[in-house]
Amino acid sequence: QVQLVESGGGLVQPGGSLRLSCAASGSIFSINGMNWYRQAPGKERELVAAITSGGSANYADSVKGRFTISRDNAKSMVYLQMNSLKPEDTAVYHCTADGITTTGWPWNYWGQGTQVTVSS
C-alpha cells in the first residue's frame, strides 16, 4: 500500500505565493513520475505540472513562468511552488505518482487533495 499526502494549501491574496508539498509513503521501492493536478468547481481536471524521476519538468501553459515543480527523491516528496497567484488558480490540488512497490508490483496513487483559494 502507498499513500500520498498533500499539505500547504490555504487562502492567499492575488499576487501571493504558496508552496504545496506531497509526501509518498508505504511499500515503495521506486517512484517514477510525480505530478500535480487541479480541479476547480465546474471545470475539468487539469494537469498543472509533471516531473520525471530524473528531474525533467513540464507545465501547463496556464502556469508556465509562475509555478515550479520539484522533488526530493531521498524523501519521496514532490513540491509545487506557486508564485503570482491568480483567482483562476483557485482549485483543489492533488498530487499523483507511480512506481514499483517493494513486492515488485506497479502502483499509481492520488492524494486526497489540498484546497488553494486565491481571493482578496
PDB file of C-alpha atoms in Angstrom:
ATOM      1  CA  GLN A   1       0.000   0.000   0.000  1.00  0.00           C
ATOM      2  CA  VAL A   2       1.170   3.506  -0.869  1.00  0.00           C
ATOM      3  CA  GLN A   3      -0.131   6.796   0.473  1.00  0.00           C
ATOM      4  CA  LEU A   4       0.235  10.304  -0.888  1.00  0.00           C
ATOM      5  CA  VAL A   5      -0.481  13.171   1.487  1.00  0.00           C
ATOM      6  CA  GLU A   6      -0.571  16.802   0.370  1.00  0.00           C
ATOM      7  CA  SER A   7      -0.112  19.870   2.536  1.00  0.00           C
ATOM      8  CA  GLY A   8       0.408  23.588   2.170  1.00  0.00           C
ATOM      9  CA  GLY A   9      -2.869  24.785   0.719  1.00  0.00           C
ATOM     10  CA  GLY A  10      -4.769  27.754   2.036  1.00  0.00           C
ATOM     11  CA  LEU A  11      -6.134  31.208   1.338  1.00  0.00           C
ATOM     12  CA  VAL A  12      -3.851  33.732  -0.344  1.00  0.00           C
ATOM     13  CA  GLN A  13      -4.349  37.121  -1.957  1.00  0.00           C
ATOM     14  CA  PRO A  14      -3.860  37.607  -5.687  1.00  0.00           C
ATOM     15  CA  GLY A  15      -0.168  38.021  -6.446  1.00  0.00           C
ATOM     16  CA  GLY A  16       0.816  35.950  -3.437  1.00  0.00           C
ATOM     17  CA  SER A  17       2.665  32.656  -3.160  1.00  0.00           C
ATOM     18  CA  LEU A  18       2.096  29.211  -1.726  1.00  0.00           C
ATOM     19  CA  ARG A  19       4.196  26.076  -1.610  1.00  0.00           C
ATOM     20  CA  LEU A  20       2.460  22.721  -1.781  1.00  0.00           C
ATOM     21  CA  SER A  21       4.131  19.561  -0.550  1.00  0.00           C
ATOM     22  CA  CYS A  22       3.267  15.927  -1.126  1.00  0.00           C
ATOM     23  CA  ALA A  23       4.792  13.041   0.799  1.00  0.00           C
ATOM     24  CA  ALA A  24       4.725   9.491  -0.534  1.00  0.00           C
ATOM     25  CA  SER A  25       4.968   6.656   1.969  1.00  0.00           C
ATOM     26  CA  GLY A  26       4.346   2.946   2.275  1.00  0.00           C
ATOM     27  CA  SER A  27       5.669  -0.051   0.401  1.00  0.00           C
ATOM     28  CA  ILE A  28       7.671   1.962  -2.099  1.00  0.00           C
ATOM     29  CA  PHE A  29      10.612   0.508  -3.975  1.00  0.00           C
ATOM     30  CA  SER A  30      10.785   3.246  -6.565  1.00  0.00           C
ATOM     31  CA  ILE A  31       8.893   6.312  -7.763  1.00  0.00           C
ATOM     32  CA  ASN A  32       8.680   7.265 -11.423  1.00  0.00           C
ATOM     33  CA  GLY A  33       6.702  10.357 -12.417  1.00  0.00           C
ATOM     34  CA  MET A  34       5.219  12.744  -9.875  1.00  0.00           C
ATOM     35  CA  ASN A  35       2.523  15.208 -10.886  1.00  0.00           C
ATOM     36  CA  TRP A  36       0.217  17.923  -9.674  1.00  0.00           C
ATOM     37  CA  TYR A  37      -3.356  18.115 -10.950  1.00  0.00           C
ATOM     38  CA  ARG A  38      -6.030  20.614 -10.018  1.00  0.00           C
ATOM     39  CA  GLN A  39      -9.783  20.724 -10.289  1.00  0.00           C
ATOM     40  CA  ALA A  40     -11.977  23.758  -9.817  1.00  0.00           C
ATOM     41  CA  PRO A  41     -15.758  23.586  -9.394  1.00  0.00           C
ATOM     42  CA  GLY A  42     -17.454  23.216 -12.747  1.00  0.00           C
ATOM     43  CA  LYS A  43     -14.169  22.798 -14.605  1.00  0.00           C
ATOM     44  CA  GLU A  44     -12.317  19.820 -15.993  1.00  0.00           C
ATOM     45  CA  ARG A  45      -9.381  18.399 -14.120  1.00  0.00           C
ATOM     46  CA  GLU A  46      -6.121  19.906 -15.346  1.00  0.00           C
ATOM     47  CA  LEU A  47      -2.574  18.585 -15.256  1.00  0.00           C
ATOM     48  CA  VAL A  48      -0.636  21.503 -13.796  1.00  0.00           C
ATOM     49  CA  ALA A  49       2.908  20.173 -13.664  1.00  0.00           C
ATOM     50  CA  ALA A  50       4.810  16.918 -14.004  1.00  0.00           C
ATOM     51  CA  ILE A  51       8.328  15.847 -13.127  1.00  0.00           C
ATOM     52  CA  THR A  52      10.200  12.690 -14.055  1.00  0.00           C
ATOM     53  CA  SER A  53      12.465  10.699 -11.767  1.00  0.00           C
ATOM     54  CA  GLY A  54      15.392  12.413 -13.467  1.00  0.00           C
ATOM     55  CA  GLY A  55      14.027  15.862 -12.760  1.00  0.00           C
ATOM     56  CA  SER A  56      12.644  16.875 -16.154  1.00  0.00           C
ATOM     57  CA  ALA A  57       9.595  19.093 -15.681  1.00  0.00           C
ATOM     58  CA  ASN A  58       6.655  20.130 -17.816  1.00  0.00           C
ATOM     59  CA  TYR A  59       3.938  22.661 -17.127  1.00  0.00           C
ATOM     60  CA  ALA A  60       0.502  23.643 -18.306  1.00  0.00           C
ATOM     61  CA  ASP A  61       0.589  26.833 -20.352  1.00  0.00           C
ATOM     62  CA  SER A  62      -1.619  28.489 -17.756  1.00  0.00           C
ATOM     63  CA  VAL A  63       1.084  28.249 -15.065  1.00  0.00           C
ATOM     64  CA  LYS A  64       4.354  28.491 -17.016  1.00  0.00           C
ATOM     65  CA  GLY A  65       6.658  31.059 -15.523  1.00  0.00           C
ATOM     66  CA  ARG A  66       4.687  31.177 -12.258  1.00  0.00           C
ATOM     67  CA  PHE A  67       4.781  27.621 -10.870  1.00  0.00           C
ATOM     68  CA  THR A  68       7.790  25.404 -10.251  1.00  0.00           C
ATOM     69  CA  ILE A  69       7.639  21.675  -9.575  1.00  0.00           C
ATOM     70  CA  SER A  70      10.494  19.951  -7.783  1.00  0.00           C
ATOM     71  CA  ARG A  71      11.109  16.681  -5.985  1.00  0.00           C
ATOM     72  CA  ASP A  72      13.324  15.218  -3.309  1.00  0.00           C
ATOM     73  CA  ASN A  73      13.870  11.580  -4.211  1.00  0.00           C
ATOM     74  CA  ALA A  74      15.577  10.792  -0.908  1.00  0.00           C
ATOM     75  CA  LYS A  75      12.480  11.941   0.980  1.00  0.00           C
ATOM     76  CA  SER A  76       9.922  10.689  -1.572  1.00  0.00           C
ATOM     77  CA  MET A  77       8.426  14.147  -1.811  1.00  0.00           C
ATOM     78  CA  VAL A  78       7.237  16.452  -4.555  1.00  0.00           C
ATOM     79  CA  TYR A  79       6.660  20.183  -4.237  1.00  0.00           C
ATOM     80  CA  LEU A  80       4.814  22.865  -6.159  1.00  0.00           C
ATOM     81  CA  GLN A  81       5.983  26.434  -5.653  1.00  0.00           C
ATOM     82  CA  MET A  82       3.214  28.746  -6.823  1.00  0.00           C
ATOM     83  CA  ASN A  83       4.002  32.431  -7.336  1.00  0.00           C
ATOM     84  CA  SER A  84       1.994  35.335  -8.734  1.00  0.00           C
ATOM     85  CA  LEU A  85      -1.196  33.509  -7.898  1.00  0.00           C
ATOM     86  CA  LYS A  86      -4.402  34.488  -9.667  1.00  0.00           C
ATOM     87  CA  PRO A  87      -8.046  33.931  -8.702  1.00  0.00           C
ATOM     88  CA  GLU A  88      -8.292  31.421 -11.546  1.00  0.00           C
ATOM     89  CA  ASP A  89      -5.705  29.254  -9.768  1.00  0.00           C
ATOM     90  CA  THR A  90      -8.337  28.505  -7.120  1.00  0.00           C
ATOM     91  CA  ALA A  91      -8.895  24.743  -7.054  1.00  0.00           C
ATOM     92  CA  VAL A  92      -8.280  21.535  -5.170  1.00  0.00           C
ATOM     93  CA  TYR A  93      -4.737  20.439  -5.928  1.00  0.00           C
ATOM     94  CA  HIS A  94      -3.897  16.739  -5.992  1.00  0.00           C
ATOM     95  CA  CYS A  95      -0.522  15.082  -6.266  1.00  0.00           C
ATOM     96  CA  THR A  96      -0.193  11.809  -8.127  1.00  0.00           C
ATOM     97  CA  ALA A  97       2.685   9.425  -8.558  1.00  0.00           C
ATOM     98  CA  ASP A  98       3.503   5.983  -9.880  1.00  0.00           C
ATOM     99  CA  GLY A  99       6.231   3.481  -9.299  1.00  0.00           C
ATOM    100  CA  ILE A 100       7.049  -0.025  -8.108  1.00  0.00           C
ATOM    101  CA  THR A 101       6.256  -1.499  -4.694  1.00  0.00           C
ATOM    102  CA  THR A 102       8.691  -3.442  -2.569  1.00  0.00           C
ATOM    103  CA  THR A 103       6.980  -6.626  -3.766  1.00  0.00           C
ATOM    104  CA  GLY A 104       7.564  -5.745  -7.397  1.00  0.00           C
ATOM    105  CA  TRP A 105       4.076  -4.579  -8.342  1.00  0.00           C
ATOM    106  CA  PRO A 106       3.398  -1.293 -10.126  1.00  0.00           C
ATOM    107  CA  TRP A 107       1.454   1.346  -8.244  1.00  0.00           C
ATOM    108  CA  ASN A 108      -0.314   4.579  -9.171  1.00  0.00           C
ATOM    109  CA  TYR A 109      -1.992   6.682  -6.490  1.00  0.00           C
ATOM    110  CA  TRP A 110      -3.624  10.059  -5.914  1.00  0.00           C
ATOM    111  CA  GLY A 111      -3.528  12.138  -2.788  1.00  0.00           C
ATOM    112  CA  GLN A 112      -6.682  13.419  -1.111  1.00  0.00           C
ATOM    113  CA  GLY A 113      -6.089  16.959  -2.294  1.00  0.00           C
ATOM    114  CA  THR A 114      -5.467  20.332  -0.710  1.00  0.00           C
ATOM    115  CA  GLN A 115      -7.585  23.440  -1.287  1.00  0.00           C
ATOM    116  CA  VAL A 116      -5.969  26.546  -2.726  1.00  0.00           C
ATOM    117  CA  THR A 117      -8.088  29.689  -2.707  1.00  0.00           C
ATOM    118  CA  VAL A 118      -6.844  32.915  -4.274  1.00  0.00           C
ATOM    119  CA  SER A 119      -9.022  35.824  -3.258  1.00  0.00           C
ATOM    120  CA  SER A 120      -8.809  39.321  -1.879  1.00  0.00           C
TER     121      SER A 120
END
